[in-house]
Amino acid sequence: MAKSVQALLPLIAAIGFLSFLGFAMCDETLFIEGQVYCDTCRTAFVTKASNLIEGAKVALNCRDRAAGDLTYSLEGVTDSTGSYKLAVEGDHEEEICEIKLISSPREDCNETIPGLDNARVLVTSNNGISELSRFVNSLGFLKKEPLPECHEILRGMGMVPAMIPTSVKEPSA
Ligand SMILES: *[C@@H]1O[C@H](CO)[C@@H](O)[C@H](O)[C@H]1NC(C)=O
């Protein structure tokens, strides 16, 4: 019994190696990765007051370049670090793909601005990048009320008062 298993070992090893080779050569799975944050200053960019959202839903949508028809779609949810990782089937080099915010579980931070709720991503392995992950710009849901410290944070980032959204109140004291 033990002897026959021993005799099979080289064969088992060979099968394992071949399937590994097949995996390495034919596998086309790309991972689309990114983060979703709460835009606590309502500025549409990350500040040091931003925080990451767990349980946010995003969708990857790919569309035909000419007609704009949806060709591929996939949804994902962010983990405890606000990150999502979508395993994509096939190559979508000829399509226009974007990640779009779908929903946020945080009632105080679930607003989106049309046009600022999506980010383009190239979903292809034919672009000279051998890594299997493509990273997407962070996308943010807006907090209903900006945090009190936002005025100071935005000034600290070099914004003059005229550039600061009026909803971001200047500290009164
Ligand atoms: C945000 O949350 C509030 C409170 O639950 C809800 O009434 C509102 O519809 C939500 N907005 C969006 C865009 O989901």
Coordinates of N, CA and C and ligand atoms in Angstrom, one line a residue:
M1 N 0.8 -1.2 0.0 CA 0.0 0.0 0.0 C 0.9 1.3 0.0
A2 N 1.7 1.3 1.0 CA 2.6 2.5 1.1 C 3.5 2.5 -0.1
K3 N 3.9 1.3 -0.6 CA 4.8 1.3 -1.7 C 4.2 1.9 -3.0
S4 N 2.9 1.5 -3.2 CA 2.3 2.0 -4.4 C 2.1 3.5 -4.4
V5 N 1.8 4.1 -3.2 CA 1.7 5.5 -3.1 C 3.1 6.2 -3.4
Q6 N 4.1 5.5 -2.9 CA 5.5 6.0 -3.2 C 5.8 6.1 -4.7
A7 N 5.3 5.0 -5.3 CA 5.6 4.9 -6.8 C 4.9 6.0 -7.5
L8 N 3.8 6.5 -6.9 CA 2.9 7.5 -7.6 C 3.5 8.9 -7.4
L9 N 4.3 9.1 -6.3 CA 4.7 10.4 -6.0 C 5.3 11.3 -7.1
P10 N 6.2 10.7 -7.9 CA 6.7 11.5 -9.0 C 5.6 12.0 -10.0
L11 N 4.6 11.1 -10.2 CA 3.5 11.5 -11.0 C 2.7 12.6 -10.4
I12 N 2.4 12.5 -9.1 CA 1.7 13.5 -8.4 C 2.4 14.8 -8.5
A13 N 3.7 14.8 -8.3 CA 4.5 16.0 -8.4 C 4.5 16.6 -9.7
A14 N 4.5 15.7 -10.8 CA 4.5 16.2 -12.1 C 3.2 16.9 -12.5
I15 N 2.1 16.3 -12.0 CA 0.8 16.9 -12.3 C 0.7 18.2 -11.6
G16 N 1.2 18.3 -10.3 CA 1.2 19.5 -9.6 C 1.9 20.6 -10.3
F17 N 3.1 20.2 -10.8 CA 3.9 21.2 -11.5 C 3.3 21.7 -12.8
L18 N 2.7 20.8 -13.5 CA 2.0 21.1 -14.8 C 0.8 22.1 -14.5
S19 N 0.1 21.8 -13.5 CA -1.1 22.6 -13.2 C -0.6 24.0 -12.8
F20 N 0.5 24.0 -12.0 CA 1.1 25.3 -11.7 C 1.5 26.1 -12.9
L21 N 2.1 25.4 -13.8 CA 2.6 26.1 -15.1 C 1.4 26.6 -15.8
G22 N 0.3 25.8 -15.9 CA -0.9 26.2 -16.6 C -1.5 27.4 -15.9
F23 N -1.4 27.4 -14.6 CA -2.0 28.6 -13.9 C -1.2 29.8 -14.2
A24 N 0.2 29.7 -14.2 CA 1.0 30.8 -14.3 C 0.9 31.4 -15.8
M25 N 0.7 30.5 -16.7 CA 0.7 30.9 -18.1 C -0.6 31.4 -18.7
C26 N -1.7 30.8 -18.2 CA -3.0 31.1 -18.8 C -3.9 31.9 -17.9
D27 N -3.5 32.1 -16.7 CA -4.4 32.8 -15.8 C -4.5 34.2 -16.2
E28 N -5.7 34.7 -16.4 CA -5.9 36.1 -16.8 C -6.6 36.9 -15.8
T29 N -6.7 36.4 -14.6 CA -7.4 37.1 -13.5 C -6.6 38.3 -13.1
L30 N -7.3 39.5 -13.3 CA -6.8 40.7 -12.8 C -7.5 41.1 -11.6
F31 N -6.9 41.8 -10.7 CA -7.5 42.3 -9.5 C -7.6 43.9 -9.6
I32 N -8.8 44.4 -9.4 CA -9.0 45.8 -9.4 C -9.1 46.2 -7.9
E33 N -8.2 47.1 -7.4 CA -8.2 47.4 -6.0 C -8.3 48.9 -5.8
G34 N -8.9 49.2 -4.7 CA -9.0 50.6 -4.3 C -9.6 50.8 -2.9
Q35 N -9.8 52.1 -2.5 CA -10.3 52.3 -1.2 C -11.5 53.3 -1.3
V36 N -12.4 53.2 -0.3 CA -13.5 54.2 -0.3 C -13.4 54.9 1.1
Y37 N -13.4 56.2 1.0 CA -13.3 57.0 2.3 C -14.5 57.9 2.5
C38 N -14.6 58.4 3.7 CA -15.6 59.4 4.0 C -14.9 60.7 3.9
D39 N -15.5 61.5 3.0 CA -15.0 62.9 2.7 C -15.5 63.8 3.8
T40 N -14.9 63.8 5.0 CA -15.4 64.5 6.1 C -15.3 66.0 6.0
C41 N -14.6 66.6 5.0 CA -14.6 68.0 4.8 C -15.3 68.4 3.5
R42 N -16.0 67.5 2.8 CA -16.7 67.7 1.6 C -15.9 68.5 0.6
T43 N -14.7 68.1 0.3 CA -13.9 68.8 -0.6 C -13.6 67.9 -1.9
A44 N -14.1 66.7 -1.9 CA -13.8 65.8 -3.0 C -12.4 65.4 -3.2
F45 N -11.6 65.5 -2.1 CA -10.3 64.9 -2.1 C -10.0 64.5 -0.6
V46 N -8.9 63.6 -0.5 CA -8.6 63.1 0.8 C -7.9 64.2 1.6
T47 N -8.3 64.3 2.9 CA -7.6 65.2 3.8 C -7.2 64.3 5.0
K48 N -6.5 64.9 6.0 CA -6.1 64.1 7.1 C -7.3 63.8 8.0
A49 N -8.4 64.5 7.8 CA -9.6 64.2 8.6 C -10.5 63.1 7.9
S50 N -10.1 62.7 6.7 CA -10.8 61.6 6.0 C -10.7 60.3 6.8
N51 N -11.7 59.5 6.7 CA -11.5 58.1 7.2 C -12.1 57.1 6.3
L52 N -11.7 55.9 6.4 CA -12.1 54.9 5.5 C -13.5 54.2 5.9
I53 N -14.2 53.8 4.9 CA -15.5 53.3 5.1 C -15.6 51.8 4.9
E54 N -16.0 51.0 5.9 CA -16.2 49.6 5.8 C -17.6 49.3 5.3
G55 N -17.8 48.3 4.4 CA -19.1 47.9 3.9 C -19.7 48.8 2.8
A56 N -18.8 49.6 2.2 CA -19.3 50.5 1.1 C -19.3 49.6 -0.2
K57 N -20.4 49.8 -1.0 CA -20.5 49.0 -2.2 C -20.0 49.8 -3.4
V58 N -19.2 49.1 -4.2 CA -18.8 49.7 -5.5 C -19.1 48.8 -6.6
A59 N -19.1 49.3 -7.8 CA -19.3 48.4 -9.0 C -18.3 48.8 -10.0
L60 N -17.8 47.7 -10.7 CA -16.9 47.9 -11.9 C -17.8 47.8 -13.1
N61 N -17.9 48.8 -13.9 CA -18.7 48.7 -15.1 C -17.8 49.0 -16.3
C62 N -17.9 48.1 -17.3 CA -17.1 48.2 -18.5 C -18.1 48.4 -19.6
R63 N -17.8 49.3 -20.5 CA -18.7 49.6 -21.6 C -18.0 49.6 -23.0
D64 N -18.7 49.2 -23.9 CA -18.3 49.2 -25.3 C -17.9 50.6 -25.7
R65 N -16.7 50.8 -26.3 CA -16.2 52.1 -26.7 C -17.1 52.9 -27.6
A66 N -17.6 52.1 -28.6 CA -18.4 52.8 -29.7 C -19.9 53.1 -29.2
A67 N -20.5 52.0 -28.8 CA -22.0 52.1 -28.5 C -22.3 52.5 -27.1
G68 N -21.3 52.3 -26.2 CA -21.5 52.6 -24.8 C -22.3 51.5 -24.0
D69 N -22.6 50.4 -24.7 CA -23.3 49.3 -24.0 C -22.5 48.7 -22.9
L70 N -23.2 48.3 -21.8 CA -22.5 47.7 -20.7 C -22.1 46.3 -21.2
T71 N -20.8 46.0 -21.0 CA -20.3 44.7 -21.5 C -19.9 43.8 -20.3
Y72 N -19.6 44.4 -19.2 CA -19.1 43.6 -18.0 C -19.4 44.4 -16.8
S73 N -19.9 43.7 -15.7 CA -20.2 44.4 -14.5 C -20.0 43.5 -13.3
L74 N -19.5 44.1 -12.3 CA -19.1 43.3 -11.1 C -19.2 44.2 -9.9
E75 N -19.7 43.7 -8.8 CA -19.9 44.5 -7.6 C -18.9 44.0 -6.5
G76 N -18.6 44.9 -5.6 CA -17.7 44.5 -4.5 C -18.0 45.4 -3.3
V77 N -17.5 44.9 -2.1 CA -17.8 45.6 -0.9 C -16.4 45.9 -0.2
T78 N -16.3 47.0 0.5 CA -15.0 47.3 1.2 C -14.9 46.5 2.5
D79 N -13.7 46.2 2.9 CA -13.5 45.5 4.1 C -13.2 46.5 5.3
S80 N -12.7 46.0 6.4 CA -12.5 46.8 7.5 C -11.5 47.9 7.3
T81 N -10.7 47.8 6.3 CA -9.7 48.8 6.0 C -10.2 49.7 4.8
G82 N -11.5 49.6 4.5 CA -12.0 50.5 3.5 C -11.6 50.1 2.1
S83 N -11.0 48.9 2.0 CA -10.5 48.4 0.7 C -11.4 47.4 0.0
Y84 N -11.4 47.5 -1.3 CA -12.0 46.4 -2.1 C -11.0 45.8 -3.1
K85 N -11.3 44.6 -3.5 CA -10.4 43.9 -4.4 C -11.3 43.0 -5.3
L86 N -11.5 43.4 -6.5 CA -12.4 42.7 -7.4 C -11.6 41.8 -8.4
A87 N -12.0 40.5 -8.4 CA -11.3 39.6 -9.3 C -12.1 39.6 -10.7
V88 N -11.4 40.1 -11.7 CA -12.0 40.3 -13.0 C -11.8 39.2 -13.9
E89 N -12.8 38.7 -14.6 CA -12.6 37.6 -15.6 C -12.3 38.3 -17.0
G90 N -11.3 37.7 -17.6 CA -11.1 38.2 -19.0 C -10.4 39.5 -19.1
D91 N -10.1 39.9 -20.3 CA -9.4 41.1 -20.6 C -10.4 42.1 -21.2
H92 N -10.3 43.4 -20.7 CA -11.3 44.4 -21.2 C -10.5 45.6 -21.8
E93 N -9.5 45.3 -22.5 CA -8.6 46.3 -23.1 C -9.4 47.2 -24.0
E94 N -10.3 46.7 -24.7 CA -11.1 47.5 -25.7 C -12.3 48.2 -25.2
E95 N -12.5 48.1 -23.9 CA -13.7 48.7 -23.3 C -13.3 49.9 -22.4
I96 N -14.2 50.7 -22.1 CA -14.0 51.7 -21.1 C -14.6 51.3 -19.8
C97 N -13.7 51.1 -18.8 CA -14.1 50.6 -17.5 C -13.9 51.7 -16.4
E98 N -14.9 51.6 -15.5 CA -14.8 52.5 -14.3 C -15.3 51.9 -13.1
I99 N -14.8 52.3 -11.9 CA -15.3 52.0 -10.6 C -16.3 53.1 -10.2
K100 N -17.5 52.7 -9.8 CA -18.5 53.6 -9.4 C -18.9 53.3 -8.0
L101 N -19.1 54.4 -7.2 CA -19.7 54.2 -5.8 C -21.1 53.8 -5.9
I102 N -21.6 52.8 -5.2 CA -23.0 52.4 -5.2 C -23.7 52.9 -3.9
S103 N -23.1 52.4 -2.7 CA -23.8 52.8 -1.5 C -22.8 52.8 -0.3
S104 N -23.2 53.5 0.7 CA -22.4 53.6 1.9 C -23.3 53.2 3.1
P105 N -22.8 52.4 4.0 CA -23.6 52.0 5.2 C -23.7 53.1 6.2
R106 N -22.9 54.1 6.0 CA -22.9 55.2 7.1 C -23.9 56.3 6.7
E107 N -24.9 56.4 7.6 CA -25.9 57.4 7.4 C -25.4 58.8 7.4
D108 N -24.4 59.1 8.1 CA -23.8 60.4 8.2 C -22.8 60.7 7.0
C109 N -22.6 59.7 6.2 CA -21.6 59.8 5.1 C -22.0 58.9 4.0
N110 N -23.1 59.3 3.3 CA -23.6 58.4 2.2 C -23.9 59.2 0.9
E111 N -23.5 60.5 0.8 CA -23.8 61.3 -0.3 C -22.8 61.2 -1.4
T112 N -23.2 61.3 -2.6 CA -22.2 61.3 -3.7 C -22.5 62.5 -4.6
I113 N -21.5 62.9 -5.4 CA -21.7 64.0 -6.4 C -21.5 63.3 -7.7
P114 N -22.6 63.4 -8.5 CA -22.5 62.8 -9.9 C -21.2 63.4 -10.6
G115 N -20.5 62.5 -11.2 CA -19.3 62.9 -11.9 C -18.0 62.7 -11.0
L116 N -18.2 62.8 -9.7 CA -17.1 62.6 -8.8 C -17.2 61.3 -8.0
D117 N -18.2 60.5 -8.5 CA -18.4 59.2 -7.8 C -17.8 58.1 -8.6
N118 N -16.9 58.3 -9.5 CA -16.4 57.2 -10.3 C -14.9 57.5 -10.7
A119 N -14.2 56.5 -11.1 CA -12.8 56.6 -11.5 C -12.6 55.6 -12.6
R120 N -11.9 56.0 -13.6 CA -11.5 55.2 -14.7 C -10.4 54.2 -14.3
V121 N -10.5 53.0 -14.9 CA -9.4 52.0 -14.7 C -9.2 51.2 -15.9
L122 N -8.0 50.9 -16.3 CA -7.7 50.1 -17.4 C -7.7 48.7 -17.0
V123 N -8.6 47.9 -17.6 CA -8.7 46.5 -17.1 C -8.1 45.6 -18.2
T124 N -6.7 45.5 -18.2 CA -6.0 44.7 -19.2 C -4.7 44.3 -18.7
S125 N -4.2 43.2 -19.1 CA -2.9 42.8 -18.7 C -1.9 43.0 -19.9
N126 N -2.5 43.6 -21.0 CA -1.6 43.9 -22.2 C -1.1 45.3 -22.2
N127 N -0.7 45.8 -21.0 CA -0.2 47.2 -21.0 C 1.2 47.2 -20.4
G128 N 1.9 46.1 -20.4 CA 3.3 46.1 -20.0 C 3.4 46.1 -18.5
I129 N 2.3 46.1 -17.7 CA 2.4 46.0 -16.3 C 2.2 44.5 -15.9
S130 N 3.2 43.9 -15.4 CA 3.1 42.4 -15.1 C 2.4 42.1 -13.8
E131 N 2.3 43.1 -12.9 CA 1.5 42.9 -11.7 C 0.1 42.6 -12.0
L132 N -0.5 41.8 -11.2 CA -1.9 41.4 -11.5 C -2.9 42.3 -10.8
S133 N -2.5 43.4 -10.2 CA -3.4 44.3 -9.6 C -3.4 45.7 -10.2
R134 N -4.6 46.2 -10.4 CA -4.7 47.6 -10.9 C -5.3 48.4 -9.8
F135 N -4.6 49.5 -9.5 CA -5.1 50.3 -8.4 C -5.9 51.6 -8.9
V136 N -7.0 51.8 -8.3 CA -7.9 52.8 -8.7 C -7.8 54.0 -7.7
N137 N -7.9 55.2 -8.1 CA -7.9 56.4 -7.2 C -9.0 56.2 -6.2
S138 N -8.7 56.6 -5.0 CA -9.7 56.5 -3.9 C -10.9 57.3 -4.2
L139 N -12.1 56.8 -3.8 CA -13.4 57.5 -4.0 C -14.0 57.8 -2.7
G140 N -14.7 58.9 -2.6 CA -15.2 59.3 -1.3 C -16.7 59.6 -1.3
F141 N -17.4 59.2 -0.2 CA -18.8 59.6 0.0 C -18.6 60.9 0.9
L142 N -19.6 61.8 0.7 CA -19.5 63.1 1.4 C -20.2 63.0 2.8
K143 N -19.6 63.5 3.8 CA -20.2 63.6 5.1 C -21.3 64.7 5.0
K144 N -22.4 64.5 5.8 CA -23.5 65.5 5.7 C -23.0 66.9 6.2
E145 N -22.3 66.9 7.3 CA -21.8 68.2 7.8 C -20.3 68.0 7.9
P146 N -19.5 69.0 7.4 CA -18.1 69.0 7.5 C -17.7 69.0 9.0
L147 N -16.6 68.4 9.3 CA -16.1 68.4 10.7 C -15.6 69.8 11.1
P148 N -15.7 70.2 12.3 CA -15.3 71.5 12.8 C -13.8 71.8 12.4
E149 N -13.0 70.8 12.4 CA -11.5 71.1 12.2 C -11.2 71.3 10.7
C150 N -12.2 71.1 9.8 CA -11.9 71.2 8.4 C -11.3 72.5 7.9
H151 N -11.8 73.6 8.5 CA -11.4 74.9 8.1 C -9.9 75.0 8.3
E152 N -9.4 74.6 9.4 CA -8.0 74.7 9.7 C -7.2 73.8 8.8
I153 N -7.7 72.6 8.6 CA -7.0 71.6 7.8 C -6.9 72.1 6.4
L154 N -8.0 72.7 5.8 CA -7.9 73.2 4.4 C -7.0 74.4 4.3
R155 N -7.0 75.2 5.3 CA -6.0 76.4 5.3 C -4.6 75.8 5.3
G156 N -4.4 74.8 6.2 CA -3.1 74.1 6.3 C -2.7 73.5 5.0
M157 N -3.6 73.1 4.1 CA -3.3 72.5 2.8 C -3.1 73.6 1.8
G158 N -3.1 74.8 2.2 CA -2.8 75.9 1.3 C -4.0 76.5 0.6
M159 N -5.2 76.2 1.0 CA -6.4 76.8 0.4 C -6.7 78.2 1.0
V160 N -6.9 79.2 0.1 CA -7.3 80.5 0.6 C -8.8 80.4 1.0
P161 N -9.3 81.3 1.9 CA -10.7 81.3 2.3 C -11.7 81.2 1.2
A162 N -11.4 81.9 0.1 CA -12.4 81.9 -1.1 C -12.5 80.5 -1.7
M163 N -11.5 79.6 -1.5 CA -11.6 78.3 -2.1 C -12.3 77.3 -1.2
I164 N -12.5 77.7 0.0 CA -13.0 76.7 1.0 C -14.6 76.7 0.9
P165 N -15.2 75.6 0.7 CA -16.6 75.5 0.6 C -17.3 76.2 1.8
T166 N -18.4 77.0 1.5 CA -19.1 77.8 2.5 C -19.6 76.9 3.6
S167 N -19.9 75.6 3.3 CA -20.4 74.7 4.4 C -19.3 74.4 5.4
V168 N -18.0 74.6 5.1 CA -16.9 74.4 6.0 C -16.8 75.7 6.8
K169 N -17.4 75.7 8.0 CA -17.5 76.9 8.8 C -16.1 77.3 9.5
E170 N -15.9 78.6 9.5 CA -14.7 79.1 10.2 C -14.9 79.0 11.7
P171 N -13.9 78.5 12.4 CA -14.1 78.4 13.9 C -14.5 79.8 14.4
S172 N -15.5 79.9 15.3 CA -16.0 81.2 15.7 C -15.2 81.8 16.8
A173 N -14.4 81.0 17.6 CA -13.6 81.5 18.7 C -12.3 82.1 18.2
Ligands
LIG1 C1 -28.4 58.5 3.5 O1 -28.9 58.0 4.7 C2 -30.1 58.6 5.0 C3 -30.5 58.2 6.4 O2 -30.6 56.8 6.5 C4 -31.2 58.3 4.0 O3 -32.4 58.9 4.4 C5 -30.8 58.7 2.7 O4 -31.7 58.3 1.7 C6 -29.4 58.1 2.3 N1 -28.9 58.7 1.1 C7 -28.4 58.0 0.1 C8 -27.9 58.7 -1.1 O5 -28.3 56.8 0.2

